[in-house]
Short mmCIF file of C-alpha atoms in Angstrom, two decimals:
data_model
loop_
_atom_site.label_atom_id
_atom_site.label_comp_id
_atom_site.label_asym_id
_atom_site.label_seq_id
_atom_site.Cartn_x
_atom_site.Cartn_y
_atom_site.Cartn_z
CA UNK A 975 -40.93 -25.51 -26.94
CA UNK A 976 -43.09 -24.61 -23.98
CA UNK A 977 -42.08 -21.98 -21.45
CA UNK A 978 -41.35 -24.44 -18.62
CA UNK A 979 -39.03 -26.47 -20.79
CA UNK A 980 -37.28 -23.33 -21.99
CA UNK A 981 -36.73 -22.13 -18.42
CA UNK A 982 -35.41 -25.51 -17.41
CA UNK A 983 -32.97 -25.68 -20.32
CA UNK A 984 -31.82 -22.10 -19.86
CA UNK A 985 -31.20 -22.70 -16.16
CA UNK A 986 -29.07 -25.73 -16.92
CA UNK A 987 -27.31 -23.82 -19.69
CA UNK A 988 -26.44 -21.05 -17.22
CA UNK A 989 -24.99 -23.72 -14.94
CA UNK A 990 -23.19 -25.50 -17.78
CA UNK A 991 -24.99 -28.75 -17.04
CA UNK A 992 -26.74 -29.33 -20.38
CA UNK A 993 -26.25 -32.59 -22.19
CA UNK A 994 -25.42 -32.41 -25.90
CA UNK A 995 -29.00 -33.37 -26.81
CA UNK A 996 -30.40 -30.67 -24.58
CA UNK A 997 -27.99 -28.16 -26.05
CA UNK A 998 -29.21 -29.04 -29.54
CA UNK A 999 -32.75 -28.57 -28.32
CA UNK A 1000 -31.91 -25.14 -26.95
CA UNK A 1001 -29.90 -23.90 -29.91
CA UNK A 1002 -32.84 -22.39 -31.84
CA UNK A 1003 -33.72 -20.33 -28.75
CA UNK A 1004 -30.13 -19.15 -28.37
CA UNK A 1005 -29.94 -18.29 -32.06
CA UNK A 1006 -33.09 -16.19 -31.78
CA UNK A 1007 -31.86 -14.35 -28.67
CA UNK A 1008 -28.20 -13.42 -29.02
CA UNK A 1009 -28.39 -11.34 -25.82
CA UNK A 1010 -28.66 -14.57 -23.82
CA UNK A 1011 -24.97 -15.25 -24.31
CA UNK A 1012 -24.09 -11.91 -22.73
CA UNK A 1013 -26.56 -12.52 -19.90
CA UNK A 1014 -24.92 -15.80 -19.23
CA UNK A 1015 -21.45 -14.29 -19.07
CA UNK A 1016 -22.74 -11.63 -16.70
CA UNK A 1017 -24.37 -14.20 -14.51
CA UNK A 1018 -21.18 -16.25 -14.28
CA UNK A 1019 -19.48 -13.13 -12.96
CA UNK A 1020 -22.38 -12.46 -10.59
CA UNK A 1021 -22.16 -16.00 -9.26
CA UNK A 1022 -18.48 -15.50 -8.53
CA UNK A 1023 -19.30 -12.29 -6.69
CA UNK A 1024 -22.06 -14.03 -4.74
CA UNK A 1025 -19.73 -16.78 -3.65
CA UNK A 1026 -17.02 -14.29 -2.75
CA UNK A 1027 -19.26 -12.06 -0.67
CA UNK A 1028 -22.00 -14.21 0.86
CA UNK A 1029 -20.54 -16.71 3.30
CA UNK A 1030 -21.66 -20.33 3.03
CA UNK A 1031 -20.50 -20.81 6.61
CA UNK A 1032 -20.67 -18.34 9.46
CA UNK A 1033 -19.96 -19.26 13.04
CA UNK A 1034 -22.74 -18.09 15.35
CA UNK A 1035 -21.68 -15.56 17.99
CA UNK A 1036 -20.23 -17.35 21.04
CA UNK A 1037 -20.02 -20.70 19.27
CA UNK A 1038 -19.04 -22.73 22.34
CA UNK A 1039 -21.90 -21.22 24.30
CA UNK A 1040 -24.08 -22.14 21.34
CA UNK A 1041 -23.26 -25.81 21.92
CA UNK A 1042 -23.49 -25.57 25.70
CA UNK A 1043 -26.84 -23.88 25.61
CA UNK A 1044 -28.14 -26.31 23.03
CA UNK A 1045 -27.15 -29.20 25.28
CA UNK A 1046 -29.15 -27.68 28.11
CA UNK A 1047 -32.16 -27.26 25.84
CA UNK A 1048 -31.89 -30.79 24.55
CA UNK A 1049 -31.43 -32.31 27.98
CA UNK A 1050 -34.25 -30.17 29.25
CA UNK A 1051 -36.39 -31.67 26.52
CA UNK A 1052 -35.35 -35.28 26.93
CA UNK A 1053 -32.38 -37.41 27.90
CA UNK A 1054 -32.51 -39.33 24.68
CA UNK A 1055 -33.82 -38.50 21.24
CA UNK A 1056 -35.95 -41.63 21.59
CA UNK A 1057 -37.72 -40.22 24.59
CA UNK A 1058 -40.07 -38.12 22.49
CA UNK A 1059 -40.82 -34.44 22.37
CA UNK A 1060 -40.58 -32.07 25.29
CA UNK A 1061 -39.06 -28.77 26.32
CA UNK A 1062 -39.79 -25.36 24.98
CA UNK A 1063 -37.39 -23.76 22.60
CA UNK A 1064 -39.00 -20.46 23.43
CA UNK A 1065 -36.94 -20.61 26.61
CA UNK A 1066 -33.97 -19.69 24.51
CA UNK A 1067 -35.37 -16.19 24.38
CA UNK A 1068 -34.26 -15.89 27.99
CA UNK A 1069 -30.76 -16.68 26.89
CA UNK A 1070 -30.18 -14.38 24.00
CA UNK A 1071 -26.45 -14.50 23.51
CA UNK A 1072 -26.04 -10.81 23.93
CA UNK A 1073 -27.41 -11.06 27.45
CA UNK A 1074 -24.57 -13.29 28.57
CA UNK A 1075 -21.93 -10.70 29.45
CA UNK A 1076 -24.50 -8.47 31.15
CA UNK A 1077 -25.93 -11.43 33.06
CA UNK A 1078 -22.53 -12.55 34.24
CA UNK A 1079 -21.65 -9.10 35.44
CA UNK A 1080 -24.97 -8.77 37.26
CA UNK A 1081 -24.52 -12.07 39.02
CA UNK A 1082 -20.98 -11.20 39.96
CA UNK A 1083 -22.32 -8.13 41.71
CA UNK A 1084 -24.80 -10.33 43.52
CA UNK A 1085 -21.99 -12.60 44.66
CA UNK A 1086 -20.03 -9.65 45.97
CA UNK A 1087 -23.02 -8.57 47.97
CA UNK A 1088 -23.52 -12.07 49.33
CA UNK A 1089 -19.89 -12.42 50.33
CA UNK A 1090 -19.87 -9.10 52.10
CA UNK A 1091 -23.06 -9.89 53.98
CA UNK A 1092 -22.07 -13.40 54.99
CA UNK A 1093 -18.36 -13.99 54.36
CA UNK A 1094 -18.08 -17.11 56.51
CA UNK A 1095 -20.82 -19.13 54.86
CA UNK A 1096 -19.86 -22.30 53.07
CA UNK A 1097 -21.06 -22.18 49.47
CA UNK A 1098 -23.57 -24.86 48.60
CA UNK A 1099 -23.21 -27.13 45.57
CA UNK A 1100 -23.33 -25.81 42.05
CA UNK A 1101 -26.64 -24.86 40.64
CA UNK A 1102 -28.08 -27.42 38.33
CA UNK A 1103 -30.41 -24.85 36.85
CA UNK A 1104 -27.91 -22.19 35.85
CA UNK A 1105 -25.53 -22.49 32.94
CA UNK A 1106 -22.67 -20.05 32.88
CA UNK A 1107 -20.38 -19.20 30.07
CA UNK A 1108 -17.31 -17.02 29.87
CA UNK A 1109 -16.37 -15.97 26.31
CA UNK A 1110 -12.76 -15.55 27.36
CA UNK A 1111 -11.05 -18.95 27.48
CA UNK A 1112 -8.79 -17.80 30.33
CA UNK A 1113 -11.73 -17.07 32.57
CA UNK A 1114 -13.43 -19.79 34.58
CA UNK A 1115 -17.04 -19.37 35.52
CA UNK A 1116 -19.04 -21.24 38.14
CA UNK A 1117 -22.62 -20.91 39.34
CA UNK A 1118 -23.51 -21.17 43.01
CA UNK A 1119 -26.93 -21.26 44.64
CA UNK A 1120 -26.94 -19.62 48.04
CA UNK A 1121 -30.06 -20.74 49.87
CA UNK A 1122 -29.50 -18.42 52.80
CA UNK A 1123 -29.39 -15.41 50.56
CA UNK A 1124 -31.96 -16.81 48.17
CA UNK A 1125 -29.54 -16.01 45.38
CA UNK A 1126 -27.73 -17.58 42.49
CA UNK A 1127 -24.26 -16.16 42.04
CA UNK A 1128 -21.64 -16.48 39.35
CA UNK A 1129 -17.99 -16.65 40.30
CA UNK A 1130 -15.37 -15.73 37.74
CA UNK A 1131 -11.67 -16.38 38.03
CA UNK A 1132 -8.97 -15.26 35.68
CA UNK A 1133 -10.20 -11.75 35.03
CA UNK A 1134 -7.73 -8.92 34.91
CA UNK A 1135 -7.84 -6.46 37.78
CA UNK A 1136 -10.64 -3.98 37.51
CA UNK A 1137 -10.58 -0.63 39.27
CA UNK A 1138 -12.90 -0.78 42.25
CA UNK A 1139 -14.93 2.12 40.93
CA UNK A 1140 -15.93 -0.02 37.98
CA UNK A 1141 -17.42 -2.68 40.19
CA UNK A 1142 -20.52 -0.70 40.45
CA UNK A 1143 -23.84 -1.20 42.13
CA UNK A 1144 -25.94 -4.25 42.24
CA UNK A 1145 -29.61 -4.80 42.11
CA UNK A 1146 -31.52 -6.83 44.64
CA UNK A 1147 -34.80 -8.65 44.40
CA UNK A 1148 -35.99 -11.77 42.74
CA UNK A 1149 -36.87 -12.40 39.18
CA UNK A 1150 -40.52 -13.36 39.00
CA UNK A 1151 -39.88 -16.67 37.24
CA UNK A 1152 -36.63 -17.59 38.96
CA UNK A 1153 -36.57 -16.76 42.64
CA UNK A 1154 -33.08 -16.07 43.83
CA UNK A 1155 -31.69 -14.85 40.52
CA UNK A 1156 -30.52 -11.32 41.15
CA UNK A 1157 -30.79 -9.00 38.22
CA UNK A 1158 -28.81 -5.86 37.73
CA UNK A 1159 -27.95 -3.87 34.66
CA UNK A 1160 -24.75 -1.92 34.34
CA UNK A 1161 -21.86 -1.48 32.03
CA UNK A 1162 -19.72 -4.52 31.29
CA UNK A 1163 -16.06 -4.67 30.38
CA UNK B 1329 -5.93 -4.73 46.83
CA UNK B 1330 -8.59 -5.35 44.29
CA UNK B 1331 -11.91 -6.26 45.83
CA UNK B 1332 -12.73 -8.62 43.03
CA UNK B 1333 -9.49 -10.53 43.55
CA UNK B 1334 -10.30 -10.90 47.21
CA UNK B 1335 -13.71 -12.28 46.46
CA UNK B 1336 -12.46 -14.56 43.73
CA UNK B 1337 -10.13 -16.27 46.18
CA UNK B 1338 -13.19 -17.52 48.09
CA UNK B 1339 -14.79 -19.14 45.16
CA UNK B 1340 -16.00 -22.62 44.74
CA UNK B 1341 -14.66 -24.07 41.54
CA UNK B 1342 -16.58 -26.56 39.51
CA UNK B 1343 -17.29 -27.64 35.99
CA UNK B 1344 -19.33 -25.30 33.89
CA UNK B 1345 -22.40 -27.20 32.72
CA UNK B 1346 -22.04 -28.08 29.09
CA UNK B 1347 -18.49 -26.81 28.83
CA UNK B 1348 -17.11 -30.09 27.60
CA UNK B 1349 -19.70 -30.08 24.88
CA UNK B 1350 -18.83 -26.63 23.72
CA UNK B 1351 -15.12 -26.69 23.91
CA UNK B 1352 -14.17 -30.27 23.47
CA UNK B 1353 -14.95 -30.93 19.88
CA UNK B 1354 -14.20 -27.61 18.22
CA UNK B 1355 -13.82 -28.75 14.66
CA UNK B 1356 -12.27 -32.04 15.69
CA UNK B 1357 -8.82 -33.33 14.85
CA UNK B 1358 -10.29 -36.71 13.96
CA UNK B 1359 -13.30 -35.87 11.90
CA UNK B 1360 -15.92 -38.56 11.63
CA UNK B 1361 -18.33 -38.82 8.76
CA UNK B 1362 -21.86 -37.56 9.20
CA UNK B 1363 -23.14 -41.12 8.86
CA UNK B 1364 -21.05 -42.33 11.80
CA UNK B 1365 -21.95 -39.35 13.94
CA UNK B 1366 -25.63 -39.70 13.09
CA UNK B 1367 -25.57 -43.38 13.90
CA UNK B 1368 -23.98 -42.74 17.31
CA UNK B 1369 -26.33 -39.85 17.99
CA UNK B 1370 -29.31 -42.04 17.22
CA UNK B 1371 -28.13 -44.34 19.99
CA UNK B 1372 -28.24 -41.41 22.39
CA UNK B 1373 -24.54 -40.48 22.29
CA UNK B 1374 -24.66 -36.76 22.94
CA UNK B 1375 -20.97 -36.21 22.26
CA UNK B 1376 -21.53 -37.43 18.69
CA UNK B 1377 -24.45 -35.07 18.33
CA UNK B 1378 -22.34 -32.25 19.71
CA UNK B 1379 -19.72 -33.00 17.03
CA UNK B 1380 -22.46 -32.87 14.39
CA UNK B 1381 -23.59 -29.51 15.72
CA UNK B 1382 -20.05 -28.14 15.69
CA UNK B 1383 -19.58 -29.39 12.15
CA UNK B 1384 -22.79 -27.96 10.74
CA UNK B 1385 -23.70 -24.96 12.91
CA UNK B 1386 -21.78 -22.56 10.63
CA UNK B 1387 -23.79 -23.51 7.56
CA UNK B 1388 -27.10 -23.55 9.39
CA UNK B 1389 -26.43 -20.20 11.02
CA UNK B 1390 -25.22 -18.64 7.75
CA UNK B 1391 -28.28 -19.88 5.90
CA UNK B 1392 -30.63 -18.53 8.55
CA UNK B 1393 -28.77 -15.27 8.92
CA UNK B 1394 -28.94 -14.75 5.15
CA UNK B 1395 -32.68 -15.35 5.29
CA UNK B 1396 -33.72 -13.40 8.39
CA UNK B 1397 -30.97 -10.76 8.52
CA UNK B 1398 -30.90 -10.53 12.29
CA UNK B 1399 -28.14 -12.02 14.43
CA UNK B 1400 -30.13 -12.65 17.59
CA UNK B 1401 -33.06 -14.22 15.74
CA UNK B 1402 -30.67 -16.29 13.62
CA UNK B 1403 -28.94 -17.54 16.79
CA UNK B 1404 -32.23 -18.57 18.38
CA UNK B 1405 -33.53 -20.16 15.19
CA UNK B 1406 -30.30 -22.10 14.71
CA UNK B 1407 -30.75 -23.46 18.25
CA UNK B 1408 -34.31 -24.43 17.38
CA UNK B 1409 -33.10 -26.21 14.24
CA UNK B 1410 -30.69 -28.37 16.21
CA UNK B 1411 -33.24 -29.14 18.91
CA UNK B 1412 -35.55 -30.36 16.16
CA UNK B 1413 -32.72 -32.30 14.54
CA UNK B 1414 -32.03 -34.02 17.85
CA UNK B 1415 -35.67 -34.89 18.37
CA UNK B 1416 -36.15 -36.11 14.82
CA UNK B 1417 -32.90 -38.06 14.58
CA UNK B 1418 -34.49 -41.42 15.45
CA UNK B 1419 -36.65 -41.04 12.35
CA UNK B 1420 -33.81 -40.03 10.07
CA UNK B 1421 -33.01 -42.65 7.47
CA UNK B 1422 -29.81 -42.56 5.50
CA UNK B 1423 -31.64 -42.28 2.20
CA UNK B 1424 -30.92 -38.56 2.08
CA UNK B 1425 -27.72 -36.83 3.03
CA UNK B 1426 -27.77 -35.62 6.62
CA UNK B 1427 -26.94 -32.09 5.49
CA UNK B 1428 -29.88 -32.02 3.05
CA UNK B 1429 -32.21 -33.24 5.77
CA UNK B 1430 -30.82 -30.60 8.13
CA UNK B 1431 -31.38 -27.87 5.52
CA UNK B 1432 -34.96 -29.08 5.24
CA UNK B 1433 -35.47 -28.63 8.97
CA UNK B 1434 -33.79 -25.23 8.69
CA UNK B 1435 -36.17 -24.31 5.88
CA UNK B 1436 -39.20 -25.29 7.99
CA UNK B 1437 -38.00 -23.41 11.05
CA UNK B 1438 -37.31 -20.24 9.05
CA UNK B 1439 -40.63 -20.34 7.23
CA UNK B 1440 -42.54 -21.00 10.47
CA UNK B 1441 -40.80 -18.00 11.98
CA UNK B 1442 -41.59 -15.85 8.95
CA UNK B 1443 -45.24 -16.88 9.02
CA UNK B 1444 -45.49 -16.21 12.74
CA UNK B 1445 -43.78 -12.88 12.37
CA UNK B 1446 -46.01 -11.86 9.52
CA UNK B 1447 -49.04 -12.85 11.56
CA UNK B 1448 -47.83 -10.92 14.61
CA UNK B 1449 -47.02 -7.78 12.66
CA UNK B 1450 -49.78 -7.67 10.11
CA UNK B 1451 -49.19 -4.81 7.76
CA UNK B 1452 -45.76 -4.00 9.06
CA UNK B 1453 -43.93 -6.52 6.98
CA UNK B 1454 -44.79 -5.11 3.63
CA UNK B 1455 -41.84 -6.26 1.55
CA UNK B 1456 -42.35 -3.54 -1.00
CA UNK B 1457 -42.21 -0.80 1.60
CA UNK B 1458 -39.13 -2.25 3.23
CA UNK B 1459 -37.43 -2.83 -0.07
CA UNK B 1460 -38.18 0.58 -1.40
CA UNK B 1461 -36.51 2.07 1.65
CA UNK B 1462 -33.50 -0.10 1.15
CA UNK B 1463 -33.23 0.75 -2.51
CA UNK B 1464 -33.19 4.43 -1.67
CA UNK B 1465 -30.49 3.99 0.94
CA UNK B 1466 -28.33 1.91 -1.38
CA UNK B 1467 -28.83 4.22 -4.29
CA UNK B 1468 -27.69 7.35 -2.52
CA UNK B 1469 -24.83 5.69 -0.67
CA UNK B 1470 -23.40 3.87 -3.62
CA UNK B 1471 -21.38 5.78 -6.16
CA UNK B 1472 -21.83 4.37 -9.61
CA UNK B 1473 -18.31 4.96 -10.81
CA UNK B 1474 -14.79 5.11 -9.56
CA UNK B 1475 -12.80 2.14 -8.39
CA UNK B 1476 -11.54 2.48 -4.84
CA UNK B 1477 -7.91 1.73 -4.14
CA UNK B 1478 -8.78 -0.20 -1.02
CA UNK B 1479 -9.94 -3.66 -2.02
CA UNK B 1480 -11.65 -4.28 1.27
CA UNK B 1481 -13.84 -1.28 0.74
CA UNK B 1482 -14.70 -2.39 -2.75
CA UNK B 1483 -15.53 -5.83 -1.45
CA UNK B 1484 -17.68 -4.40 1.33
CA UNK B 1485 -19.52 -2.26 -1.15
CA UNK B 1486 -20.10 -5.18 -3.47
CA UNK B 1487 -21.35 -7.25 -0.58
CA UNK B 1488 -23.76 -4.53 0.43
CA UNK B 1489 -25.14 -4.36 -3.10
CA UNK B 1490 -25.53 -8.10 -3.38
CA UNK B 1491 -27.13 -8.42 0.04
CA UNK B 1492 -29.47 -5.57 -0.81
CA UNK B 1493 -30.46 -7.27 -4.06
CA UNK B 1494 -30.96 -10.62 -2.32
CA UNK B 1495 -33.22 -9.02 0.26
CA UNK B 1496 -35.42 -7.73 -2.51
CA UNK B 1497 -36.07 -11.21 -3.81
CA UNK B 1498 -39.05 -13.00 -2.35
CA UNK B 1499 -38.12 -15.63 0.27
CA UNK B 1500 -38.50 -18.58 -2.12
CA UNK B 1501 -36.27 -17.01 -4.76
CA UNK B 1502 -33.73 -15.87 -2.18
CA UNK B 1503 -33.55 -19.29 -0.59
CA UNK B 1504 -33.22 -21.02 -3.96
CA UNK B 1505 -30.32 -18.76 -4.92
CA UNK B 1506 -28.62 -19.26 -1.56
CA UNK B 1507 -29.00 -23.02 -1.64
CA UNK B 1508 -27.77 -23.27 -5.20
CA UNK B 1509 -25.09 -20.63 -5.54
CA UNK B 1510 -23.85 -20.26 -1.98
CA UNK B 1511 -24.45 -23.66 -0.39
CA UNK B 1512 -23.87 -25.54 -3.65
CA UNK B 1513 -26.83 -27.93 -3.50
CA UNK B 1514 -28.01 -29.90 -6.53
CA UNK B 1515 -31.44 -29.20 -8.02
CA UNK B 1516 -32.84 -32.40 -6.53
CA UNK B 1517 -31.52 -31.53 -3.09
CA UNK B 1518 -33.05 -28.06 -3.29
CA UNK B 1519 -36.35 -29.65 -4.27
CA UNK B 1520 -36.13 -31.93 -1.22
CA UNK B 1521 -35.27 -29.06 1.09
CA UNK B 1522 -38.01 -26.79 -0.19
CA UNK B 1523 -40.52 -29.59 -0.64
CA UNK B 1524 -41.26 -28.83 -4.27
CA UNK B 1525 -40.63 -30.36 -7.69
CA UNK B 1526 -37.36 -30.02 -9.58
CA UNK B 1527 -39.31 -28.10 -12.22
CA UNK B 1528 -40.29 -25.55 -9.60
CA UNK B 1529 -36.67 -25.25 -8.50
CA UNK B 1530 -35.60 -24.63 -12.11
CA UNK B 1531 -38.29 -22.04 -12.58
CA UNK B 1532 -37.42 -20.26 -9.33
CA UNK B 1533 -33.75 -20.25 -10.27
CA UNK B 1534 -34.54 -18.89 -13.71
CA UNK B 1535 -36.60 -15.97 -12.41
CA UNK B 1536 -34.49 -15.33 -9.32
CA UNK B 1537 -31.36 -15.03 -11.42
CA UNK B 1538 -33.03 -12.70 -13.87
CA UNK B 1539 -34.34 -10.52 -11.08
CA UNK B 1540 -31.00 -10.49 -9.31
CA UNK B 1541 -29.25 -9.42 -12.50
CA UNK B 1542 -31.81 -6.70 -13.10
CA UNK B 1543 -31.53 -5.41 -9.53
CA UNK B 1544 -27.77 -5.33 -9.61
CA UNK B 1545 -27.69 -3.69 -13.01
CA UNK B 1546 -29.97 -0.97 -11.64
CA UNK B 1547 -27.71 -0.29 -8.69
CA UNK B 1548 -24.79 0.14 -11.08
CA UNK B 1549 -26.60 2.68 -13.19
CA UNK B 1550 -25.53 6.27 -12.65
CA UNK B 1551 -27.98 8.39 -10.69
CA UNK B 1552 -29.86 10.96 -12.68
#
């Protein structure tokens, strides 16, 4: 029996999927190597351990944002799968999931600044370019483009009260690729 | 009076883009078959595609995460997989199972990423160097004897050992083991996913299992 055939039969034997003819074919090998039986028993145990410890399914972090962001990517690429290729998945690098809470907090600070500077202005329509996501189901998030301030702000409702001292500073200026998007980095809660 | 509350009362409310897609399907109380969802998606029905994503994202993400061992990269790559699935859906024919076809795309995305990464960090991704470091860490941190009373700890320890051993396999062997033992694919399906013959799958399984057993036996041996 050549090596390839032996490997094939032993693999099936480990999985318990050998036919009776194949088992007869393998028997001389098994008789010559009694340690194989022990190896098989050990592997059965190892397989159980593998299945018990390595998950076959694992929800990605922020699963609903996963879908929402994917939709933006797909619609950025094309309206229909028949419309052909387009879009750059590399854009997703800008939206690493771990940036979401920090981004929301930064934009909230920008909104605060905008409201304080111009409290009577009527907010313009929602931004079509900005997707917002709040991991907490009780919190609503909305994106607003303020042309006067040259800023995109995120408004959150449903958050618990935060001490004023935690609503810390905000950063001004424009992101080089997205004018109007205010960036600030500070602790999030 | 909380400043934030004051500001929040001025807000303009509106739908969050994509929110319906993310929250609406969530597992689905009326699950449709993949074939139905694929058929509707192929006609441009995004809600059907969203349901497909919700149904399969856990397996795709787990598979990628087990291959690349980095959450953020796995998240991005899983997104890339589904973008490619969406784009390629018009060409999908029901000869293969949707899930097998999706694993194939996952395989390609992961291997492209690995190739790119290897190219970008020439010399840094020496598997042997990385693995040797991991062996040392596992060896010193893992007592060889003594059952712990806390089952969770025992389970965590076992998981660490198994993950460590899997990481020491080469990518082809690791993927074959994951597809077979964890995802439960048939030999033929693994061959389709990995674009190789069934004989190659059998051979990879044979050697991957042997190596895995050897690695795990070593980690159980008492330290000298």
